[in-house]
CSV table of C-alpha atoms and ligand atoms in Angstrom, one decimal:
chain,number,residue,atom,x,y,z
B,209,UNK,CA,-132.3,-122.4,108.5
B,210,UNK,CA,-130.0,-122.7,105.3
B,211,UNK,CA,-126.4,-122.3,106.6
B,212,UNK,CA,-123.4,-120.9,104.6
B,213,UNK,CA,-122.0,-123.7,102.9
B,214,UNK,CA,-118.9,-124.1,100.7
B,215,UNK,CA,-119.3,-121.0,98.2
B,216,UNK,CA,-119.4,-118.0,101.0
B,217,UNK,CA,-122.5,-115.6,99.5
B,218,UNK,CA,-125.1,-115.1,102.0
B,219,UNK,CA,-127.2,-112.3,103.1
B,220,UNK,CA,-127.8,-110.9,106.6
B,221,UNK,CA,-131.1,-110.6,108.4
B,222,UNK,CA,-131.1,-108.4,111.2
B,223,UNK,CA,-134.2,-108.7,112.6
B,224,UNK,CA,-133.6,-106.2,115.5
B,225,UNK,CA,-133.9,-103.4,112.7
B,226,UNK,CA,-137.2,-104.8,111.6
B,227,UNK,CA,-138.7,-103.8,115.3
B,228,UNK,CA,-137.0,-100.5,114.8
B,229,UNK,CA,-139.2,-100.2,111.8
B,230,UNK,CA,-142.4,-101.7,113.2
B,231,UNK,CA,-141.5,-99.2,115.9
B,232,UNK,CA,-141.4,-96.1,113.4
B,233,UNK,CA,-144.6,-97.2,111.7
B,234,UNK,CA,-146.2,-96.9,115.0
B,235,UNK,CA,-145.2,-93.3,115.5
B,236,UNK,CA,-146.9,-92.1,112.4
B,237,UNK,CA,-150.2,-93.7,112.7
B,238,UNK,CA,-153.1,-93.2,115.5
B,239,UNK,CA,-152.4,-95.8,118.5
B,240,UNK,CA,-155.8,-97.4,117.3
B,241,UNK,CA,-154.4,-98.6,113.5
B,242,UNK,CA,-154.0,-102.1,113.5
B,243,UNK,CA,-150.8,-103.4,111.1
B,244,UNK,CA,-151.5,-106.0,109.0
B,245,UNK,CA,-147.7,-107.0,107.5
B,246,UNK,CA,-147.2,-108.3,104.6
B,247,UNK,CA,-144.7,-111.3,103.8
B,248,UNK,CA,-145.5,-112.4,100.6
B,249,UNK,CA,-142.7,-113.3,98.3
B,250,UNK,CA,-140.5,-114.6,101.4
B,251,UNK,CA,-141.1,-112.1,103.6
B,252,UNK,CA,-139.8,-109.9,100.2
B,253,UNK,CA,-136.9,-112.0,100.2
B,254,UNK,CA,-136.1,-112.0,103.6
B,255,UNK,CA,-137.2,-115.4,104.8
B,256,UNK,CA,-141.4,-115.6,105.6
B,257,UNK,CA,-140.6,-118.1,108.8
B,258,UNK,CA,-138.1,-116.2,111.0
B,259,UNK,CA,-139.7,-112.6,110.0
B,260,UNK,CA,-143.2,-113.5,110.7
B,261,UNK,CA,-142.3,-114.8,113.9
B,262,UNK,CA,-140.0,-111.9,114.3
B,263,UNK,CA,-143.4,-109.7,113.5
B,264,UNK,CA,-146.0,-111.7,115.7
B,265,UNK,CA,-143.2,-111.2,118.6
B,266,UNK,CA,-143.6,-107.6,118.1
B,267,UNK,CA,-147.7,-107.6,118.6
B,268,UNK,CA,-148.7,-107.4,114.8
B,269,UNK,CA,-151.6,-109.4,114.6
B,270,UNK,CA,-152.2,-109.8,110.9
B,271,UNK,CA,-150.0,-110.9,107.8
B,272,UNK,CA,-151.0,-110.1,104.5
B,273,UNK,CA,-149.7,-113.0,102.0
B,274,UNK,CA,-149.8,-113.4,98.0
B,275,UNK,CA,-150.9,-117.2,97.7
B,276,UNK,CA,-152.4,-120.2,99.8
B,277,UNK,CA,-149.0,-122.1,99.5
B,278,UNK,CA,-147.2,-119.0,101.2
B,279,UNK,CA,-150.3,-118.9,104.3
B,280,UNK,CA,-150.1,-123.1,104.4
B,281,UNK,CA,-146.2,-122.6,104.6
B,282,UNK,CA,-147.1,-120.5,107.7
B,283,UNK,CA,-149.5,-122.4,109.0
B,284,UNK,CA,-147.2,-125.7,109.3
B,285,UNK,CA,-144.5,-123.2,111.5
B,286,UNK,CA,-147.3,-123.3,114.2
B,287,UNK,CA,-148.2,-119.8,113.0
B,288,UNK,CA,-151.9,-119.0,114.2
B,289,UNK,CA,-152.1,-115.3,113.5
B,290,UNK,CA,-154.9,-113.9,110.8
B,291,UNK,CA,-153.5,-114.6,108.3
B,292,UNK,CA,-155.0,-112.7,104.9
B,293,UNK,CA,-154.0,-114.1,101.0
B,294,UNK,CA,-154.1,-111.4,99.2
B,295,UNK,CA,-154.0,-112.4,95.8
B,296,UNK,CA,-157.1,-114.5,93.9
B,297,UNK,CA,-157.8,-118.2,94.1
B,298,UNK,CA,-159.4,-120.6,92.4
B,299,UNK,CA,-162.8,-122.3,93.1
B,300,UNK,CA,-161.5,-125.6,93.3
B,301,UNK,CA,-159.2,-123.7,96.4
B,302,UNK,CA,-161.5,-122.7,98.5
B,303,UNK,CA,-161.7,-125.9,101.2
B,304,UNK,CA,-158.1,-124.9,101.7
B,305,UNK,CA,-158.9,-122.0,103.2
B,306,UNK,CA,-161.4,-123.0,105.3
B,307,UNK,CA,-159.1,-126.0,106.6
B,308,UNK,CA,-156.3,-123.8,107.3
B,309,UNK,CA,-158.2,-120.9,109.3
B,310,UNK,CA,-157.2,-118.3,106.5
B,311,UNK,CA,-158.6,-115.1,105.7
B,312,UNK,CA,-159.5,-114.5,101.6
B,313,UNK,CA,-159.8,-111.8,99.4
B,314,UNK,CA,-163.1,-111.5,97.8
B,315,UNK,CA,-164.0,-110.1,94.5
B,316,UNK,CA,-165.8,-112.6,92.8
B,317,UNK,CA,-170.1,-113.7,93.0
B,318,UNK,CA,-168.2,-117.5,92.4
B,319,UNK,CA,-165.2,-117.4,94.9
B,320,UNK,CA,-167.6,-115.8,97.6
B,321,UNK,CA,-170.4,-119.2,97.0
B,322,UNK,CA,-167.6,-121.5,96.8
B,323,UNK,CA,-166.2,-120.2,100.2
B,324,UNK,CA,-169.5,-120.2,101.7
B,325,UNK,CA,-170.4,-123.6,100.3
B,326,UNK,CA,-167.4,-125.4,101.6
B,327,UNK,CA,-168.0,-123.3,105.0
B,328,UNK,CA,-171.2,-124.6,105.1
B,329,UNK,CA,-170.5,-128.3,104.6
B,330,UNK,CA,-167.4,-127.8,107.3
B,331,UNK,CA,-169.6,-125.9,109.8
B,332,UNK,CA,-167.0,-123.3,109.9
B,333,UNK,CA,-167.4,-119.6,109.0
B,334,UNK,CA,-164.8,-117.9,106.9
B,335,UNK,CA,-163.3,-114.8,106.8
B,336,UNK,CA,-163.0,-112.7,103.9
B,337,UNK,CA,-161.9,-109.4,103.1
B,338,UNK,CA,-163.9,-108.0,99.9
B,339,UNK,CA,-161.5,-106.1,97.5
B,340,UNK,CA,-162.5,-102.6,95.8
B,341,UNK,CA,-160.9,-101.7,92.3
B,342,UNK,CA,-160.6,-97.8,92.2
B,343,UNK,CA,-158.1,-97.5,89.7
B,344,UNK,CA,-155.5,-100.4,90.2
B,345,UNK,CA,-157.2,-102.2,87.8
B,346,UNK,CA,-156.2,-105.3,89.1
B,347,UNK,CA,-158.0,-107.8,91.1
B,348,UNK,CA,-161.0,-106.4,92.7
B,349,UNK,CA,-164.6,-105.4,92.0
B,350,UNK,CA,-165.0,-101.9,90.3
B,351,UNK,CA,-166.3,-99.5,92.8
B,352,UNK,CA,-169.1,-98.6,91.1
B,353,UNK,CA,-170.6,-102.5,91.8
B,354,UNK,CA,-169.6,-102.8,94.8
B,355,UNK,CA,-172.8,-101.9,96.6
B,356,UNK,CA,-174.3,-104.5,94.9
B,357,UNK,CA,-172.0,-106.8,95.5
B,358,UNK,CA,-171.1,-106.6,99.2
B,359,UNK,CA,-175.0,-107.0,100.1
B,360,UNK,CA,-175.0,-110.0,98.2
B,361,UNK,CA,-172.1,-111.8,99.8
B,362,UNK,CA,-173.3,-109.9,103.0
B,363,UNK,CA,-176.7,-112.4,102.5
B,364,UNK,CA,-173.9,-115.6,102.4
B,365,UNK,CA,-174.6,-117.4,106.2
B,366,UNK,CA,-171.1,-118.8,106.3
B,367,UNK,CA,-169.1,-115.7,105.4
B,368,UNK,CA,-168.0,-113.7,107.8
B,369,UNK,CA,-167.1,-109.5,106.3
B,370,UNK,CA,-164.5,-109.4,108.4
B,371,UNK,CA,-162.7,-106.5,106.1
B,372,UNK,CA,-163.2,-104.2,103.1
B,373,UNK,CA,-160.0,-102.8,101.2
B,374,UNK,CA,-158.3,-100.9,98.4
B,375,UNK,CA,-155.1,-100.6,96.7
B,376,UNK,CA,-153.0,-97.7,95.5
B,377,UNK,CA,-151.8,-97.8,92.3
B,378,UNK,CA,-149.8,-93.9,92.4
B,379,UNK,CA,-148.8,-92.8,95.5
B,380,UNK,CA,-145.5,-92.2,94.2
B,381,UNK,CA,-146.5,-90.3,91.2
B,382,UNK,CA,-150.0,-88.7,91.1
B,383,UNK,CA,-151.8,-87.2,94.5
B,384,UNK,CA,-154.6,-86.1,92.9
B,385,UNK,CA,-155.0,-89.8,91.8
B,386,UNK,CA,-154.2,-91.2,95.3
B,387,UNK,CA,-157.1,-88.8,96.7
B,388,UNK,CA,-159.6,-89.5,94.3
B,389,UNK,CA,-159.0,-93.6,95.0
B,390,UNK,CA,-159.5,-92.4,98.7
B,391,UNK,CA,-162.5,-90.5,98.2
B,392,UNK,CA,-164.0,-93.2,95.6
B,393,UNK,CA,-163.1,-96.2,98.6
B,394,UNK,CA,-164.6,-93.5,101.2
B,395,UNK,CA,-167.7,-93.0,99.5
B,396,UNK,CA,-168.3,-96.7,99.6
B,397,UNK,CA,-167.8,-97.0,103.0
B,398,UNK,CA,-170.6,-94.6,103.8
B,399,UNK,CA,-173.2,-96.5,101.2
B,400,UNK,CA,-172.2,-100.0,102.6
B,401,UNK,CA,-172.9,-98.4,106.5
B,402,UNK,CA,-176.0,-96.6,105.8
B,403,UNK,CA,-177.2,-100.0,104.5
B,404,UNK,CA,-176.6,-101.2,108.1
B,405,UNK,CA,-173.9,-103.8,106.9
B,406,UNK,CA,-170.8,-103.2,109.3
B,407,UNK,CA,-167.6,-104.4,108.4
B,408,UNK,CA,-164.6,-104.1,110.8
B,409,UNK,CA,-161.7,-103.6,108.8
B,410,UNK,CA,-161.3,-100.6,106.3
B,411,UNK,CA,-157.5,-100.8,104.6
B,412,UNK,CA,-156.0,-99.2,101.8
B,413,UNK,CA,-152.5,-98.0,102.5
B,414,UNK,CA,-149.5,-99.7,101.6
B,415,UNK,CA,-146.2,-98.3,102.6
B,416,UNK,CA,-146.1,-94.8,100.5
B,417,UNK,CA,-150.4,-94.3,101.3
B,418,UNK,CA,-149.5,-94.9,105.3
B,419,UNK,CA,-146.5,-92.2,105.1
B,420,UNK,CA,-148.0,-89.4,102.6
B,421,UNK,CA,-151.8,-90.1,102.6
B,422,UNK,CA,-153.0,-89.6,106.3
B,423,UNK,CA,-156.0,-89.8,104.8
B,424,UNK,CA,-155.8,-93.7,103.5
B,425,UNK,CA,-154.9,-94.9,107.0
B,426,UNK,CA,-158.7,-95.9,108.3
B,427,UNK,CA,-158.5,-98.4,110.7
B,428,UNK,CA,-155.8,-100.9,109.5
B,429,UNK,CA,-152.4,-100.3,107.0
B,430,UNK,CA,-150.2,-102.9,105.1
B,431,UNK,CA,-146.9,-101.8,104.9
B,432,UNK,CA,-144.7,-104.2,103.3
B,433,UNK,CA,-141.0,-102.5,101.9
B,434,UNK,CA,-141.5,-100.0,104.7
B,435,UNK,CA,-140.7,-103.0,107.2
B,436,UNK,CA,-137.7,-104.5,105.4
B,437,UNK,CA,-136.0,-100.6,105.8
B,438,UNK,CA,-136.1,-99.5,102.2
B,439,UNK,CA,-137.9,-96.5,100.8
B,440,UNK,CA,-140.9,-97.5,98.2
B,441,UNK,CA,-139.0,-93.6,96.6
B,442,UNK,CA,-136.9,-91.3,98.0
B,443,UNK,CA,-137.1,-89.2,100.8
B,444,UNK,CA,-140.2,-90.3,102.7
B,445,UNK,CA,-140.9,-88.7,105.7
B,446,UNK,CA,-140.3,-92.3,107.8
B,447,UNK,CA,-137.2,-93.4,109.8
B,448,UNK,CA,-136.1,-97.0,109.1
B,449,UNK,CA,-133.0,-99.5,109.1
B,450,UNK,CA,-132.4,-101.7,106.3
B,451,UNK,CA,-132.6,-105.1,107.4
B,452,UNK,CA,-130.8,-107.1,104.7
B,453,UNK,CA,-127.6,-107.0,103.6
B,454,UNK,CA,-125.7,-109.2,101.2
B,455,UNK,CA,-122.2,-110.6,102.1
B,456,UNK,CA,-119.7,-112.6,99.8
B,457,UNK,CA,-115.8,-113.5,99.6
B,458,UNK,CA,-113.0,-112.7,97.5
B,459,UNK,CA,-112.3,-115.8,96.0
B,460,UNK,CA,-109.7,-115.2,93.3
B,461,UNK,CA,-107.3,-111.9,93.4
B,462,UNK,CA,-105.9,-111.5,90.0
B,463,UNK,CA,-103.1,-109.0,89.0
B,464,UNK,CA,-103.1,-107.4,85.1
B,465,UNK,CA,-101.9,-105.0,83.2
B,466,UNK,CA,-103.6,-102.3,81.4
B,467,UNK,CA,-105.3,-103.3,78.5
B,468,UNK,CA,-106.6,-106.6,79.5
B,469,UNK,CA,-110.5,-107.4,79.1
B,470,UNK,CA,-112.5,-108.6,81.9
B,471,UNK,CA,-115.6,-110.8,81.5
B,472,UNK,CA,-118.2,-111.7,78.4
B,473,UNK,CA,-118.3,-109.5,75.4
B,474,UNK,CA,-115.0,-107.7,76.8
B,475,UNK,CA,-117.2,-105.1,78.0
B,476,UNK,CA,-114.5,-103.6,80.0
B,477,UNK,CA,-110.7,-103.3,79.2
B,478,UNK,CA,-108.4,-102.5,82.3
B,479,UNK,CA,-106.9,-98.8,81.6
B,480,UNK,CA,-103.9,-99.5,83.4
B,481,UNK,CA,-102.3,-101.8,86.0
B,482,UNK,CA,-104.9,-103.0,88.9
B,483,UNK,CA,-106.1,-105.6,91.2
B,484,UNK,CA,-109.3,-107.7,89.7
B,485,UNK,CA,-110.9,-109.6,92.6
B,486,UNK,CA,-113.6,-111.9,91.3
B,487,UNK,CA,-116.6,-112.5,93.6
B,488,UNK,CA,-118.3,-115.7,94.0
B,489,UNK,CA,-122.2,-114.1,93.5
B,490,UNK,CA,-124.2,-113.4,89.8
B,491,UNK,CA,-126.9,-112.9,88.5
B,492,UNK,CA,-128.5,-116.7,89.2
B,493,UNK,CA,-128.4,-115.8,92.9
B,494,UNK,CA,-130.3,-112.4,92.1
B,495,UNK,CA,-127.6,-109.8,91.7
B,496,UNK,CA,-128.7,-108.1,88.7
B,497,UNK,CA,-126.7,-108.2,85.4
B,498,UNK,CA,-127.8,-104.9,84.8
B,499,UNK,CA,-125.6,-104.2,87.0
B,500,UNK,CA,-122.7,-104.7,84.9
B,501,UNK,CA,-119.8,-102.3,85.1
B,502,UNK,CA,-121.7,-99.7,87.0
B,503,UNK,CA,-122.7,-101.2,90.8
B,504,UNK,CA,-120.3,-100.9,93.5
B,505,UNK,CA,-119.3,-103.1,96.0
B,506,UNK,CA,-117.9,-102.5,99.8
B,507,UNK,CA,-114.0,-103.4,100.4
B,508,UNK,CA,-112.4,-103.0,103.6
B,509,UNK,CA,-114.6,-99.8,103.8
B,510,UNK,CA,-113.8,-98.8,100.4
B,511,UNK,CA,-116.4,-98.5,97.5
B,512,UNK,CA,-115.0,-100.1,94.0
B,513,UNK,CA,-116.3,-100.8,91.0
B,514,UNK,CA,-117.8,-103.8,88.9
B,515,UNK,CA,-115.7,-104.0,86.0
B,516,UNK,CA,-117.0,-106.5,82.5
B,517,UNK,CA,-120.3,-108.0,82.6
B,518,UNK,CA,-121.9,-109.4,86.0
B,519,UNK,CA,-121.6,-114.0,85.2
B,520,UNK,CA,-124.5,-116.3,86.8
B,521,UNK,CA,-122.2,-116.9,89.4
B,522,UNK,CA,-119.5,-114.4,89.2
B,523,UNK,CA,-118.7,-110.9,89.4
B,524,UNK,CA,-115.6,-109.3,89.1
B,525,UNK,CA,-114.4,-105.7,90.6
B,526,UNK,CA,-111.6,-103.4,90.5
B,527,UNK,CA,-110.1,-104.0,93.7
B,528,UNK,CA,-106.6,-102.1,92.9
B,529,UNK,CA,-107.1,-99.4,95.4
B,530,UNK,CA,-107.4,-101.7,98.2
B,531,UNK,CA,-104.7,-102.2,100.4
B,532,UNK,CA,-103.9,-105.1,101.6
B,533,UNK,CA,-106.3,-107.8,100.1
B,534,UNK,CA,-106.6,-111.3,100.1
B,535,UNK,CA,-108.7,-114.2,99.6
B,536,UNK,CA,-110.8,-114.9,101.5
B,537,UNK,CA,-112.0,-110.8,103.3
B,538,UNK,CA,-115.2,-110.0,102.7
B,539,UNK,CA,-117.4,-108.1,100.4
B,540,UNK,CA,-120.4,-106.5,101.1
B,541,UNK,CA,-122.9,-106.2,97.8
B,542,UNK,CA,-125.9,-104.4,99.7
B,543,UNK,CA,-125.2,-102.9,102.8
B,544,UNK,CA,-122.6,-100.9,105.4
B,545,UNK,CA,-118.8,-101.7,105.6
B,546,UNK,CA,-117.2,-98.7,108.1
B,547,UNK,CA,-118.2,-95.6,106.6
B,548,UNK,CA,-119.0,-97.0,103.3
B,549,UNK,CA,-122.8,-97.9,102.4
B,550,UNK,CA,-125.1,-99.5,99.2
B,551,UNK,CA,-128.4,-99.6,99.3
B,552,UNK,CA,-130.8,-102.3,97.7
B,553,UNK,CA,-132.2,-98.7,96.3
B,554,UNK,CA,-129.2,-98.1,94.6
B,555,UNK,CA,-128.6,-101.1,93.1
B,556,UNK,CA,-132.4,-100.3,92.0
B,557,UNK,CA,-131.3,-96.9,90.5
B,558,UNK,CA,-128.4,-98.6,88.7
B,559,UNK,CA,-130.6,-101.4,87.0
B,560,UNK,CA,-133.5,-99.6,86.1
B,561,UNK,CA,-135.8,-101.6,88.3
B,562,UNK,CA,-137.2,-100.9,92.5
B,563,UNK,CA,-136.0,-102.0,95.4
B,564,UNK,CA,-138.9,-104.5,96.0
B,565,UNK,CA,-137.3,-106.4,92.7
B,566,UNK,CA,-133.9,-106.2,94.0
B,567,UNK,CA,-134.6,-107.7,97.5
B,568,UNK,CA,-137.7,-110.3,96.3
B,569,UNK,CA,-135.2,-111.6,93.4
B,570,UNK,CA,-132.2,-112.7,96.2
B,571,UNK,CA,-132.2,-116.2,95.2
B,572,UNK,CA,-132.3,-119.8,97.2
B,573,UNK,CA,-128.9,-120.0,96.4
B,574,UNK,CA,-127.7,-117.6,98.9
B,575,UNK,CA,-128.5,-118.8,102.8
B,576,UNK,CA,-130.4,-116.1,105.3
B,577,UNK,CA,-128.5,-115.8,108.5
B,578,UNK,CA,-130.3,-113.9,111.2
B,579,UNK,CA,-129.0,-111.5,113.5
B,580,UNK,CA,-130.4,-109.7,116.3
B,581,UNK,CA,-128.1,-106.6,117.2
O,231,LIG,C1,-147.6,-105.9,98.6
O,231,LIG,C2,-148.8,-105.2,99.0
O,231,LIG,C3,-148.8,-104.2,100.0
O,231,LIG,C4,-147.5,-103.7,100.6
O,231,LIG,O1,-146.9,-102.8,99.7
O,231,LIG,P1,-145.6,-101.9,100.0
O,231,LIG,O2,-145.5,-101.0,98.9
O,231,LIG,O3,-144.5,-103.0,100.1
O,231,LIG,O4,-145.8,-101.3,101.3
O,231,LIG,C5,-150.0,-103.8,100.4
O,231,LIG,N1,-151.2,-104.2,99.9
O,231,LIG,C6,-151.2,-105.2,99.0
O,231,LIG,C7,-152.6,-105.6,98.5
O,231,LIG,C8,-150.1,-105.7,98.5
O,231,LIG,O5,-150.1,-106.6,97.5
């Protein structure tokens, strides 16, 4: 694992609050629902290695990534799980999956040959999960041809059906949409059983689908943000523990007057006589500059303000109301500090973007230490 090197930014990973999580999911789904997690994008930038292992640990038997390279990174960490790529690949991809015992999403009359080609020629079935479009326009085969198109690749010797799935596209915005994608995926389901074809896994629930749409649960989920403790929107019905949180130093305490200007472009002009503590994080390790004189960050408990634009690699705050400071205490960014608490949803709110971008944009820069308390 990285460790905290010279410049002291780094973001905690308490994995203990990831099996509180796991633990909540469980309680809103039938005992029967598989979970398939998904840790693509690092584990959403909270380090694909030690949470998968954290997750396997906890009994969850599949992981849902984006690309090959994220499933291979897996692999080589002695990871055996299913492990399913959710994203597309290429023709000239498919012996990878084969060699590495992965799991593919299918959509595609050429992916599906190519798979069962190379399978063939390697004497080794592989598994695939055949992807419905019914209205995330996205990857996946429209609904409508799906029929068609899952007795075709049902005909393919090598392939094994091993799952069939969906994906929401407004759970957070339009029911009647969410139901209608339900009902359209349902439908399917019935056609592709009465043809006799059975396929074990039925999915189409990501985090908001699992807590809102009972209805989308079938016989497997994939939560993803739900995991990490944030909420996909406000207020869902789900109890969870945010499992990151992002740490830095004071590393410069500067005392000014009043009508000094602080940062690029003078954005912000001190109103009277204060404390600026610069912070050694920016927006090249991921802290939004969007976030420019309107975050707040956590000081011995108290809440204060960014003041002038956030740097690449430095921020500044108004750190006058805090007693006693010095180089050298800490700041927390995202996170608690005594009673005082940001969220990665906040910081989301604040910059006009989600908490997914906030958390998946945490850059190399800044080492993952994990905890387990
Ligand atoms: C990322 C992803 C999920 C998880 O979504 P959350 O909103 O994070 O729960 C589920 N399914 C697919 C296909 C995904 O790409």
């Amino acid at each position: 694992m990285n460790k905290i090197g010279y410049r002291p930014t780094w973001a905690e990973v308490n994995l203990a609050n990831i099996a509180y999580n796991i633990n909540s999911i469980r309680k809103i789904v039938p005992e029967e629902t598989e979970i398939l997690a998904t840790v693509k994008a690092d584990a959403y930038g909270h380090g694909l290695i030690p949470v998968s292992k954290k997750l396997i640990s906890l009994g969850i038997k599949y992981l849902g990534v984006a690309s090959i390279d994220e499933a291979i990174t897996l692999r080589h960490a002695g990871i055996k799980s299913s492990i399913l790529v959710l994203g597309g690949i290429f023709l000239k991809d498919c012996p990878a999956i084969i060699d590495y015992g992965l799991a593919q999403t299918v959509f595609s009359e050429e992916i599906a040959a190519g798979l069962n080609a190379q399978a063939s020629k390697k004497r080794k079935p592989v598994k695939i999960h055949i992807k419905i479009d019914t209205g995330m326009g996205r990857i996946g085969i429209w609904h409508k041809d799906a029929l068609t198109f899952v007795k075709a690749v049902n005909k393919l010797a090598y392939l094994k059906i091993e799952g069939i799935f969906t994906h929401l596209s407004s759970a957070d915005s339009d029911a009647d949409f969410t139901r209608r994608q339900i009902s359209l995926f349902k439908e399917l389901l019935k056609k592709i059983d009465c043809c006799g074809i059975s396929i074990p896994l039925k999915h189409a629930a990501n985090s908001l689908g699992m807590v809102n749409f009972k209805s989308s649960h079938f016989n497997l989920i994939r939560p993803g943000i739900v995991i990490y403790g944030l909420y996909p929107q406000r207020a869902l019905n789900i109890k969870i523990k945010p499992v990151l949180s992002l740490k830095t130093k004071v590393v410069y305490l500067k005392k000014v007057p009043g009508g000094r200007s602080i940062s690029y472009n003078k954005t912000y002009v001190t109103k009277r006589k204060t404390v600026i503590a610069v912070l050694p994080v920016g927006y090249g390790d991921g802290y939004p500059r969007a976030l420019s004189n309107k975050a707040e960050v956590i000081i011995k408990g108290r809440r204060v303000k960014v003041v002038g634009r956030v740097c690449m690699d430095q921020t500044m705050v108004d750190a006058g109301s805090v007693k006693n400071l010095s180089v050298g205490d800490e700041v927390t960014l995202i996170g608690q500090d005594k009673n005082s608490f940001v969220s990665a949803e906040e910081l989301a709110a604040l910059s006009d973007t989600i908490c997914y971008e906030i958390v998946c944009g945490l850059g190399n820069r800044i080492p993952r230490v994990y905890l387990n308390k």
